[in-house]
Coordinates of C-alpha atoms in Angstrom, one line a residue:
Chain E
X239 CA 0.3 26.6 66.8
X240 CA 2.7 29.2 65.9
X241 CA 2.9 27.1 62.3
X242 CA -0.8 26.7 61.6
X243 CA -1.3 30.8 62.3
X244 CA 1.7 31.3 59.1
X245 CA 0.2 28.6 56.8
X246 CA -3.3 30.5 57.8
X247 CA -1.6 34.1 56.9
X248 CA 0.0 32.1 54.2
X249 CA -3.3 30.8 52.5
X250 CA -4.7 35.0 53.1
X251 CA -1.9 36.4 51.2
X252 CA -1.7 34.4 48.2
X253 CA -5.9 35.2 48.4
X254 CA -5.6 39.1 48.7
X255 CA -3.1 38.7 45.6
X256 CA -4.9 36.8 43.4
X257 CA -7.9 38.9 43.8
X258 CA -5.9 41.6 44.0
X259 CA -4.5 40.6 40.5
X260 CA -7.7 40.1 39.0
X261 CA -9.1 43.5 39.2
X262 CA -5.9 44.5 38.0
X263 CA -6.8 42.6 34.9
X264 CA -10.2 44.3 35.3
X265 CA -8.8 47.5 34.8
X266 CA -6.7 46.6 32.2
X267 CA -9.4 45.7 30.1
X268 CA -11.4 48.8 30.9
X269 CA -8.4 51.1 30.4
X270 CA -8.3 49.7 26.8
X271 CA -11.8 50.8 26.2
X272 CA -11.2 54.2 27.1
X273 CA -8.2 54.1 25.8
X274 CA -9.6 53.3 22.4
X275 CA -12.7 55.2 22.2
X276 CA -11.4 58.2 23.6
X277 CA -8.2 57.8 20.7
X278 CA -11.3 57.8 18.0
X279 CA -13.3 60.7 19.9
X280 CA -10.7 62.4 20.0
X281 CA -9.0 62.4 16.9
X282 CA -12.9 62.2 15.7
X283 CA -14.6 64.7 16.7
X284 CA -12.5 67.3 15.0
X285 CA -12.6 65.8 11.5
X286 CA -16.3 66.2 11.9
X287 CA -18.5 68.5 10.0
X288 CA -22.0 68.9 7.7
X289 CA -19.3 68.2 4.5
X290 CA -18.7 64.9 5.5
X291 CA -22.3 63.8 4.2
X292 CA -22.2 66.3 1.3
X293 CA -19.2 65.8 -0.5
X294 CA -18.0 62.6 -2.7
X295 CA -13.5 61.3 -1.4
X296 CA -11.2 63.6 -2.6
X297 CA -8.4 63.5 -4.7
X298 CA -5.2 63.7 -2.7
X299 CA -4.5 66.6 -1.9
X300 CA -8.0 68.3 -1.9
X301 CA -10.6 68.3 0.6
X302 CA -14.1 66.6 0.1
X303 CA -15.8 64.1 2.3
X304 CA -17.3 60.5 2.7
X305 CA -20.9 60.9 1.2
X306 CA -20.0 57.8 -1.3
X307 CA -18.7 55.9 0.8
X308 CA -21.3 56.2 3.1
X309 CA -24.3 55.5 1.1
X310 CA -22.1 52.8 -0.7
X311 CA -21.9 51.1 2.7
X312 CA -25.3 52.0 3.5
X313 CA -26.3 49.8 -0.7
X314 CA -24.5 47.3 0.5
X315 CA -25.2 46.8 3.6
X316 CA -29.3 47.4 2.9
X317 CA -28.9 44.3 0.5
X318 CA -26.9 42.1 2.7
X319 CA -29.1 42.2 5.1
X320 CA -31.8 41.7 2.6
X321 CA -30.1 38.3 1.0
X322 CA -29.2 37.2 4.7
X323 CA -31.7 37.5 6.5
X324 CA -34.4 35.2 4.8
X325 CA -32.1 32.8 4.8
X326 CA -30.5 32.8 7.7
X327 CA -34.3 32.6 9.6
X328 CA -35.0 29.9 8.1
X329 CA -32.2 27.7 8.3
X330 CA -32.7 28.9 12.0
X331 CA -36.3 27.5 12.0
X332 CA -34.8 24.3 10.5
X333 CA -32.5 23.3 13.8
X334 CA -35.1 24.7 15.7
X335 CA -38.1 22.8 14.9
X336 CA -37.2 19.8 12.7
X337 CA -36.6 16.7 14.3
X338 CA -36.5 14.1 12.1
X339 CA -32.6 13.4 11.1
X340 CA -30.8 15.3 14.0
X341 CA -27.6 14.6 12.8
X342 CA -28.5 17.2 9.8
X343 CA -29.3 19.6 12.4
X344 CA -26.6 19.2 14.4
X345 CA -24.1 19.3 11.4
X346 CA -25.6 22.4 10.6
X347 CA -25.3 24.4 13.9
X348 CA -21.7 23.0 14.2
X349 CA -20.5 24.5 10.7
X350 CA -22.5 27.6 11.8
X351 CA -20.7 27.9 15.0
X352 CA -17.4 27.8 12.9
X353 CA -19.3 29.8 10.3
X354 CA -19.3 32.6 12.9
X355 CA -15.8 32.6 14.1
X356 CA -14.2 32.0 10.6
X357 CA -11.8 34.2 9.6
X358 CA -13.6 36.5 7.1
X359 CA -11.2 37.1 5.0
X360 CA -11.6 33.5 4.0
X361 CA -15.0 34.8 3.4
X362 CA -13.7 37.9 0.5
X363 CA -11.1 35.1 -1.0
X364 CA -14.4 33.1 -1.9
X365 CA -16.6 35.7 -2.9
X366 CA -13.5 36.8 -4.9
X367 CA -13.3 33.2 -6.8
X368 CA -17.2 32.7 -7.6
X369 CA -18.2 36.4 -8.4
X370 CA -15.1 38.5 -9.3
X371 CA -13.2 36.1 -11.3
X372 CA -15.9 34.9 -13.2
X373 CA -17.1 38.8 -13.6
X374 CA -14.6 39.7 -14.5
X375 CA -14.7 43.1 -11.8
X376 CA -14.9 43.6 -8.2
X377 CA -18.9 45.0 -8.1
X378 CA -21.2 46.3 -5.1
X379 CA -22.9 43.0 -5.4
X380 CA -20.0 40.9 -4.5
X381 CA -19.5 43.2 -1.6
X382 CA -22.5 42.8 -0.8
X383 CA -22.8 39.0 -1.2
X384 CA -19.3 38.3 1.2
X385 CA -21.3 40.7 3.6
X386 CA -24.4 38.1 3.4
X387 CA -21.5 35.4 4.3
X388 CA -20.8 37.6 7.4
X389 CA -24.3 38.1 8.3
X390 CA -26.0 34.8 8.2
X391 CA -24.6 32.9 10.8
X392 CA -24.8 35.3 13.2
X393 CA -28.8 35.3 12.1
X394 CA -29.1 31.6 12.4
X395 CA -27.9 31.2 15.7
X396 CA -29.8 33.7 17.4
X397 CA -32.8 32.4 15.7
X398 CA -32.5 28.8 16.6
X399 CA -32.0 29.5 20.2
X400 CA -35.0 32.7 20.5
X401 CA -37.1 29.9 19.0
X402 CA -36.2 26.7 21.4
X403 CA -37.3 29.6 23.8
X404 CA -40.7 29.6 23.0
X405 CA -42.5 27.6 25.3
X406 CA -44.0 24.3 23.6
X407 CA -47.1 25.0 25.0
X408 CA -47.8 27.4 22.7
X409 CA -46.8 25.0 19.8
X410 CA -49.1 22.6 20.8
X411 CA -51.8 24.9 21.5
X412 CA -51.8 26.4 17.2
X413 CA -51.2 22.9 16.3
X414 CA -54.1 21.5 18.5
X415 CA -56.7 23.7 16.6
X416 CA -55.3 22.6 13.1
X417 CA -52.7 25.4 12.4
X418 CA -50.3 23.8 9.5
X419 CA -46.8 24.2 10.6
X420 CA -45.6 27.2 8.4
X421 CA -48.6 29.4 10.3
X422 CA -47.9 28.0 13.4
X423 CA -44.4 29.2 13.2
X424 CA -45.2 32.7 10.8
X425 CA -47.9 33.6 13.7
X426 CA -47.4 32.1 16.2
X427 CA -43.6 31.4 16.9
X428 CA -42.1 34.1 15.2
X429 CA -44.1 37.1 16.6
X430 CA -43.1 35.7 20.3
X431 CA -39.9 35.3 19.5
X432 CA -39.3 38.8 17.5
X433 CA -37.7 40.5 20.3
X434 CA -34.9 38.1 20.5
X435 CA -35.0 37.6 16.8
X436 CA -34.2 41.4 16.5
X437 CA -31.8 41.7 18.6
X438 CA -29.6 39.0 16.5
X439 CA -30.4 41.2 13.2
X440 CA -28.9 44.0 14.9
X441 CA -25.7 42.7 16.2
X442 CA -25.1 41.1 12.7
X443 CA -25.8 44.4 11.1
X444 CA -23.2 45.7 13.8
X445 CA -20.6 43.3 12.8
X446 CA -20.5 43.7 9.0
X447 CA -20.8 47.5 9.4
X448 CA -17.4 47.2 10.3
X449 CA -15.9 44.4 8.8
X450 CA -13.3 45.4 6.4
X451 CA -11.6 42.3 5.2
X452 CA -14.3 40.8 3.2
X453 CA -14.7 43.7 1.3
X454 CA -10.9 44.9 0.2
X455 CA -11.0 42.2 -2.8
X456 CA -14.8 42.2 -3.6
X457 CA -16.3 45.4 -4.0
X458 CA -13.3 47.2 -3.5
X459 CA -13.4 50.4 -3.6
X460 CA -14.8 53.9 -6.1
X461 CA -13.7 56.9 -5.7
X462 CA -17.2 58.6 -7.1
X463 CA -20.3 58.4 -6.3
X464 CA -22.1 56.0 -7.8
X465 CA -25.5 53.9 -7.2
X466 CA -24.1 50.8 -10.0
X467 CA -24.2 48.0 -7.6
X468 CA -22.2 45.9 -10.6
X469 CA -19.0 48.2 -10.5
X470 CA -16.6 48.7 -7.5
X471 CA -18.5 50.5 -4.9
X472 CA -16.9 52.9 -2.4
X473 CA -17.7 51.8 1.8
X474 CA -17.0 53.2 4.6
X475 CA -13.9 50.5 6.3
X476 CA -11.6 50.0 2.6
X477 CA -12.0 54.2 2.4
X478 CA -10.9 54.3 6.5
X479 CA -8.3 51.5 5.4
X480 CA -6.7 53.4 2.3
X481 CA -7.1 57.2 4.1
X482 CA -5.6 56.1 7.0
X483 CA -2.5 54.6 5.5
X484 CA -2.2 57.0 3.6
X485 CA 0.5 60.7 3.6
X486 CA -1.9 63.0 2.9
X487 CA -3.3 65.1 6.0
X488 CA -6.6 66.1 4.7
X489 CA -6.8 61.7 3.5
X490 CA -6.5 60.6 7.0
X491 CA -8.4 63.0 8.9
X492 CA -11.4 61.9 6.8
X493 CA -10.2 58.6 7.8
X494 CA -10.8 59.7 11.4
X495 CA -14.1 61.2 11.0
X496 CA -15.0 58.1 8.8
X497 CA -14.1 56.0 12.3
X498 CA -15.8 57.6 14.6
X499 CA -19.1 57.9 12.8
X500 CA -18.4 53.7 12.4
X501 CA -18.0 52.9 16.2
X502 CA -20.7 55.1 17.0
X503 CA -22.9 53.0 14.6
X504 CA -21.6 49.9 15.9
X505 CA -21.2 50.8 19.4
X506 CA -24.9 52.3 19.5
X507 CA -26.3 48.6 17.5
X508 CA -25.0 46.6 19.7
X509 CA -26.4 49.1 22.9
X510 CA -29.6 49.1 21.3
X511 CA -29.7 45.0 20.8
X512 CA -28.3 44.8 24.7
X513 CA -31.7 47.0 25.7
X514 CA -34.0 45.4 23.2
X515 CA -32.8 41.8 25.2
X516 CA -33.3 43.4 28.2
X517 CA -37.2 42.8 29.2
X518 CA -37.4 39.2 28.2
X519 CA -34.5 38.4 30.5
X520 CA -36.4 39.3 33.5
Chain V
X118 CA -36.5 20.8 22.5
X119 CA -39.8 19.5 22.8
X120 CA -40.5 21.7 19.5
X121 CA -39.1 19.0 17.7
X122 CA -40.8 16.1 19.3
X123 CA -44.4 17.9 18.0
X124 CA -42.7 18.3 14.5
X125 CA -41.3 14.6 14.3
X126 CA -45.1 12.8 15.3
X127 CA -47.0 15.2 13.0
X128 CA -45.6 12.9 9.4
X129 CA -46.7 10.0 11.3
X130 CA -50.2 10.8 12.2
X131 CA -51.2 12.1 8.7
X132 CA -49.8 13.3 5.5
X133 CA -48.8 16.5 5.3
X134 CA -50.7 19.2 3.4
X135 CA -48.4 20.5 0.3
X136 CA -48.0 23.9 2.3
X137 CA -46.0 22.4 5.0
X138 CA -44.3 20.4 2.9
X139 CA -42.9 23.5 0.8
X140 CA -42.3 25.1 4.0
X141 CA -40.5 22.3 5.2
X142 CA -38.5 21.9 2.0
X143 CA -37.9 25.5 2.1
X144 CA -36.5 25.4 5.8
X145 CA -34.2 22.3 4.9
X146 CA -32.7 23.5 2.1
X147 CA -31.8 27.7 4.0
X148 CA -30.2 24.9 6.6
X149 CA -28.1 22.6 3.9
X150 CA -27.3 26.0 2.1
X151 CA -25.4 27.0 5.1
X152 CA -23.6 23.4 4.9
X153 CA -22.7 24.1 1.6
X154 CA -21.3 27.4 2.2
X155 CA -18.7 26.5 4.3
X156 CA -17.8 23.3 1.5
X157 CA -18.3 25.6 -1.1
X158 CA -15.6 28.0 0.4
X159 CA -13.4 24.9 1.0
X160 CA -13.4 23.8 -2.3
X161 CA -13.2 27.1 -4.3
X162 CA -10.3 28.3 -1.9
X163 CA -8.6 24.6 -2.8
X164 CA -9.2 25.0 -6.5
X165 CA -8.1 28.8 -6.5
X166 CA -4.7 27.4 -4.1
X167 CA -4.3 24.5 -6.4
X168 CA -2.0 25.9 -9.3
X169 CA 0.4 27.5 -6.2
X170 CA 0.3 24.1 -4.7
X171 CA 1.4 22.5 -7.7
X172 CA 4.2 24.5 -9.3
X173 CA 6.0 24.6 -5.7
X174 CA 5.0 21.5 -4.0
X175 CA 6.0 20.9 -0.6
X176 CA 8.7 23.8 -1.2
X177 CA 5.6 26.1 0.0
X178 CA 5.2 25.2 3.2
X179 CA 9.1 25.1 3.5
X180 CA 10.5 28.2 1.9
X181 CA 11.3 31.2 2.9
X182 CA 11.6 33.6 -0.1
X183 CA 8.2 35.7 -1.0
X184 CA 9.2 37.4 -4.1
X185 CA 6.8 38.6 -6.7
X186 CA 9.6 39.4 -9.3
X187 CA 11.6 36.3 -9.5
X188 CA 8.3 34.3 -9.1
X189 CA 9.0 32.6 -5.7
X190 CA 6.4 32.0 -3.0
X191 CA 7.3 30.1 0.4
X192 CA 5.0 30.4 3.1
X193 CA 6.8 29.8 6.0
X194 CA 7.7 33.4 7.4
X195 CA 3.6 34.7 7.3
X196 CA 3.0 31.6 9.0
X197 CA 5.5 32.5 11.8
X198 CA 4.3 35.8 12.0
X199 CA 0.8 34.0 12.4
X200 CA 1.4 31.4 14.9
X201 CA 4.1 34.2 16.9
X202 CA 1.6 36.9 17.1
X203 CA -1.7 34.5 18.2
X204 CA 0.8 32.8 20.8
X205 CA 1.9 36.3 22.1
X206 CA -2.0 37.1 22.2
X207 CA -3.1 34.0 24.0
X208 CA 0.0 34.1 27.2
X209 CA -1.4 37.5 27.8
X210 CA -5.1 37.0 27.1
X211 CA -5.3 33.9 28.9
X212 CA -4.5 35.0 32.1
X213 CA -6.1 38.2 31.9
X214 CA -9.4 36.8 30.5
X215 CA -8.8 34.4 33.8
X216 CA -8.5 37.6 36.1
X217 CA -11.6 39.2 34.7
X218 CA -13.6 36.4 34.8
X219 CA -12.1 36.0 38.5
X220 CA -13.1 39.6 39.3
X221 CA -16.9 39.2 37.5
X222 CA -17.4 36.1 39.4
X223 CA -16.1 36.7 43.4
X224 CA -14.6 40.0 43.9
X225 CA -16.9 42.6 42.3
X226 CA -19.9 43.7 44.0
X227 CA -23.4 42.5 42.5
X228 CA -24.1 46.0 41.4
X229 CA -21.2 46.6 39.4
X230 CA -21.1 42.8 37.9
X231 CA -23.5 43.7 34.6
X232 CA -22.0 47.1 34.1
X233 CA -18.1 46.2 34.0
X234 CA -19.3 42.9 31.9
X235 CA -21.0 45.1 29.7
X236 CA -18.3 47.1 29.2
X237 CA -15.3 44.0 28.2
X238 CA -17.6 42.8 26.2
X239 CA -18.0 46.2 24.5
X240 CA -14.3 45.5 23.1
X241 CA -15.9 42.5 21.3
X242 CA -18.1 44.9 18.9
X243 CA -15.4 47.6 18.0
X244 CA -14.4 47.2 14.7
X245 CA -11.1 45.7 14.2
X246 CA -10.2 48.5 11.6
X247 CA -10.4 50.7 14.4
X248 CA -8.3 48.6 16.6
X249 CA -5.6 49.0 13.9
X250 CA -5.8 53.0 13.3
X251 CA -5.4 53.0 17.0
X252 CA -2.3 50.5 17.0
X253 CA -0.6 52.3 14.4
X254 CA -0.8 55.8 15.8
X255 CA -1.2 55.3 19.7
X256 CA -0.2 52.1 20.6
X257 CA 2.9 51.4 18.6
X258 CA 4.0 54.8 19.4
X259 CA 3.4 54.5 22.6
X260 CA 5.6 50.7 22.7
X261 CA 8.3 52.4 20.8
X262 CA 8.9 55.1 23.2
X263 CA 8.0 53.3 26.4
X264 CA 8.0 49.8 26.7
X265 CA 10.1 48.3 24.1
X266 CA 13.6 50.3 25.3
X267 CA 12.9 49.3 28.9
X268 CA 12.2 45.6 27.2
X269 CA 15.3 45.6 25.3
X270 CA 17.3 46.7 28.5
X271 CA 15.6 44.2 31.1
X272 CA 15.2 41.0 28.6
X273 CA 18.1 41.6 26.4
X274 CA 21.0 40.6 27.8
X275 CA 19.4 37.2 29.2
X276 CA 21.6 34.3 27.6
X277 CA 18.3 32.3 25.3
X278 CA 15.5 35.0 25.8
X279 CA 17.2 38.2 25.0
X280 CA 17.1 37.8 21.2
X281 CA 13.5 37.6 21.6
X282 CA 13.6 41.3 22.8
X283 CA 16.6 42.7 21.3
X284 CA 16.8 44.8 18.3
X285 CA 15.0 48.8 17.4
X286 CA 12.3 49.9 18.7
X287 CA 9.9 50.5 16.1
X288 CA 6.7 50.5 17.7
X289 CA 5.4 48.4 14.4
X290 CA 6.3 44.7 15.4
X291 CA 5.1 41.2 15.8
X292 CA 4.8 42.2 20.1
X293 CA 2.8 45.0 19.6
X294 CA 0.8 42.8 17.0
X295 CA 0.3 40.4 19.5
X296 CA -0.6 42.8 22.3
X297 CA -3.4 44.0 20.2
X298 CA -4.4 40.6 19.6
X299 CA -4.8 40.2 23.2
X300 CA -6.6 43.1 23.9
X301 CA -9.3 41.5 20.7
X302 CA -9.2 37.8 22.0
X303 CA -9.8 38.7 26.3
X304 CA -13.4 39.7 25.6
X305 CA -14.3 36.4 23.3
X306 CA -12.0 34.3 26.6
X307 CA -13.2 36.3 29.2
X308 CA -17.3 35.9 28.8
X309 CA -16.6 32.0 28.2
X310 CA -14.9 31.5 31.3
X311 CA -17.6 34.1 33.3
X312 CA -20.1 31.7 31.7
X313 CA -18.9 28.4 32.9
X314 CA -17.9 29.4 35.9
X315 CA -21.5 30.6 36.9
X316 CA -22.9 27.2 35.7
X317 CA -21.0 25.5 38.7
X318 CA -23.4 24.2 41.4
X319 CA -24.4 26.3 44.4
X320 CA -23.4 23.0 46.6
X321 CA -20.2 22.6 45.3
X322 CA -19.4 26.5 46.1
X323 CA -21.3 25.9 49.4
X324 CA -19.3 23.2 50.3
X325 CA -15.2 24.1 49.7
X326 CA -16.5 27.5 51.4
X327 CA -18.0 25.7 54.2
X328 CA -15.2 23.4 54.9
X329 CA -12.8 26.9 55.2
X330 CA -11.4 27.5 51.5
X331 CA -10.9 31.2 50.6
X332 CA -12.2 32.9 47.1
X333 CA -9.0 31.9 45.4
X334 CA -8.9 28.1 46.9
X335 CA -12.6 27.4 45.7
X336 CA -11.6 29.3 42.2
X337 CA -8.7 27.2 42.0
X338 CA -8.9 23.7 43.4
X339 CA -13.2 23.5 42.8
X340 CA -14.6 25.9 40.0
X341 CA -11.5 25.7 37.4
X342 CA -11.0 22.1 37.8
X343 CA -15.3 21.2 37.5
X344 CA -14.8 24.2 34.2
X345 CA -11.3 22.5 32.8
X346 CA -12.7 21.7 29.4
X347 CA -15.1 24.4 28.3
X348 CA -12.3 27.2 29.6
X349 CA -9.7 25.4 27.0
X350 CA -12.8 25.3 24.3
X351 CA -12.9 29.3 25.4
X352 CA -9.9 29.7 24.8
X353 CA -9.1 27.7 21.8
X354 CA -12.3 29.8 20.7
X355 CA -10.0 33.3 21.3
X356 CA -7.0 32.0 19.7
X357 CA -9.3 31.2 16.3
X358 CA -9.7 34.8 16.9
X359 CA -6.3 35.6 16.9
X360 CA -4.9 33.1 13.9
X361 CA -7.4 35.0 11.5
X362 CA -7.7 38.3 12.6
X363 CA -6.7 40.9 9.6
X364 CA -7.2 44.5 9.4
X365 CA -5.9 45.4 13.1
X366 CA -2.9 43.0 12.4
X367 CA -2.1 45.1 9.0
X368 CA -2.1 48.2 10.5
X369 CA 1.1 47.0 13.4
X370 CA 3.0 44.1 11.3
X371 CA 5.0 46.2 9.0
X372 CA 4.3 43.4 5.9
X373 CA 8.3 42.3 5.5
X374 CA 8.1 39.1 4.4
X375 CA 12.0 38.5 6.3
X376 CA 12.3 36.2 8.5
X377 CA 13.7 37.3 12.2
X378 CA 13.9 36.1 15.6
X379 CA 13.3 39.2 17.3
X380 CA 10.1 40.1 18.7
X381 CA 10.8 44.1 18.1
X382 CA 11.1 43.3 14.8
X383 CA 8.1 43.9 11.5
X384 CA 6.9 40.6 10.1
X385 CA 3.4 39.5 8.4
X386 CA 0.8 37.1 9.1
X387 CA -1.3 35.0 6.7
X388 CA -4.3 37.2 6.9
X389 CA -2.1 40.0 6.4
X390 CA -0.1 38.9 3.7
X391 CA -3.6 38.4 2.2
X392 CA -4.7 42.0 2.7
X393 CA -1.9 43.7 1.4
X394 CA -1.6 42.1 -1.4
X395 CA -4.4 40.6 -3.1
X396 CA -5.7 43.6 -5.2
X397 CA -2.0 44.1 -6.2
X398 CA -1.4 40.6 -7.4
X399 CA -0.3 40.7 -11.0
X400 CA -0.1 37.3 -12.2
X401 CA -1.6 34.3 -12.0
X402 CA 1.2 32.5 -9.9
X403 CA 1.1 35.5 -7.1
X404 CA -2.5 35.4 -6.8
X405 CA -2.8 31.4 -6.6
X406 CA -0.3 31.8 -3.8
X407 CA -1.9 34.0 -1.8
X408 CA -5.1 31.9 -2.0
X409 CA -3.1 29.1 -0.9
X410 CA -1.8 31.1 2.1
X411 CA -6.1 31.8 2.6
X412 CA -6.3 27.8 2.8
X413 CA -4.1 27.3 4.7
X414 CA -5.8 29.5 7.3
X415 CA -8.7 28.1 6.9
X416 CA -7.8 24.6 7.3
X417 CA -6.3 26.1 10.4
X418 CA -8.9 27.9 12.0
X419 CA -11.4 25.5 11.0
X420 CA -9.5 22.6 12.9
X421 CA -8.4 24.9 15.9
X422 CA -12.7 26.0 15.8
X423 CA -13.7 22.5 15.9
X424 CA -11.8 21.2 18.9
X425 CA -12.8 24.5 20.9
X426 CA -16.6 23.8 19.9
X427 CA -15.8 19.8 20.7
X428 CA -14.5 21.2 24.2
X429 CA -17.4 23.2 24.8
X430 CA -19.7 21.0 24.0
X431 CA -18.5 18.5 26.6
X432 CA -19.1 20.4 29.6
X433 CA -22.9 21.0 28.6
X434 CA -23.2 17.2 27.9
X435 CA -21.1 16.7 31.1
X436 CA -23.8 19.2 32.9
X437 CA -27.0 17.6 31.3
X438 CA -25.8 13.8 33.0
X439 CA -25.5 15.2 36.7

């Protein structure tokens, strides 16, 4: 009896210990999150100001803002969305809708999942090889193409997943009324899956707004305000990278301010996307 | 799924109108483009790496030297740095992720699960350059002042392990980089673990609890064995991310092309070397050697991620059969 009691006690202790460690692990994760966000908030808040949005990045040792980097990132993100979204939606639709040779769809799905987690610096090297090298110089277009390649698999995946959630009766109803496939997809499937597809796009934009590695040797950087997509173009991630590692306090301040703006933008987008998805789940 | 059935039946029933044929062509070419992008990436990077591979041969993989002046490039140090930092990341991230999944599925009250799960997932949303800045300006000094001296005092005198923890407490180095990588991959691994733990049939859970299993015994003896392959898949997914992570590592690894046994010493990784040096590479052989590093990274991560995908797919196939 006492042996059984000791055994019971040991099992209870192991159980309590394991669950306690699990709680500790969760706390570790939460502390890391708060620590990082607090660092960015405290260092970045002091550096905020209207000058960030009205002046271009300064030469070493003088004052300035982030205008050229913000505009450059905006333009390249816009172009990346224009390039990546239609192709991603079409490819995702193919995965969800085409039957026929299923192994092709399976292969594309497999490759797409790999692209989703593949190192983005390799994407940067690829775009360098196919655009920067032949054209002879870094350019905003090369940066946008690299960003589009990071965005594409996100859009493909979410389109594929949300379209497959649309009830088959909707498809049947449309086709039975004599609608051609393209009308059914465009006017029945896409509206029905709109929320999910938008969520995917927002998450994708959040992802590419913070990506630095693929821009390092595609868009590079530009000290001046420029709207020319065929030339090197300033952008937030690379400016933050260069300024954070610089020895100049004014540059480091701008890096913290940029880091705060970028983090806020990315986290608000992810939270917004999550919020959009919620009603559909209910 | 049933959408496929419809689409498959349609062409047999009648000749498709030209609009649909065009539409299908459009869809198919977009899908093929996704395939072509991966293939094109592999080809283009291999092409760029070829001069370095031809010039150095197998010496590229085994060489310790990385000397732009003498035009001598060997990848062993970056490969070592990549593997060691990823190993540190996995050794810490796997138990923490398992703990989080355990907490979210067994410990936390229902109302707490969604917000805490979302908070952990936010870690995945923070851009990698932010981890880098935090790592360099906050976490590395913290490691140098508090953690590394204690580790050296505690583990340094040990016979074999001690080598790993002896060295100046610089803060910048493989240990710091590995720990930051660990925080970055925890959300991916824990999300997979939590999701597959929740897939375990209720009947199995009830049976275990009915036989008197404690929560821990339920998870360790029933839930984990049931989901083993998918859990491994999640771990490999995290590993794939850790191997290729660039910016955070670039900030805190120190970019030193020198081999050292101590985890406290600076090093470099494949991704960090490319990020640091590519725009400064002033000769074709130098640039080609960096692209060759990229090719190695591409191959390694492809294998790891493919394995992850395969392991994860095994679970869903098993679920379907049940």
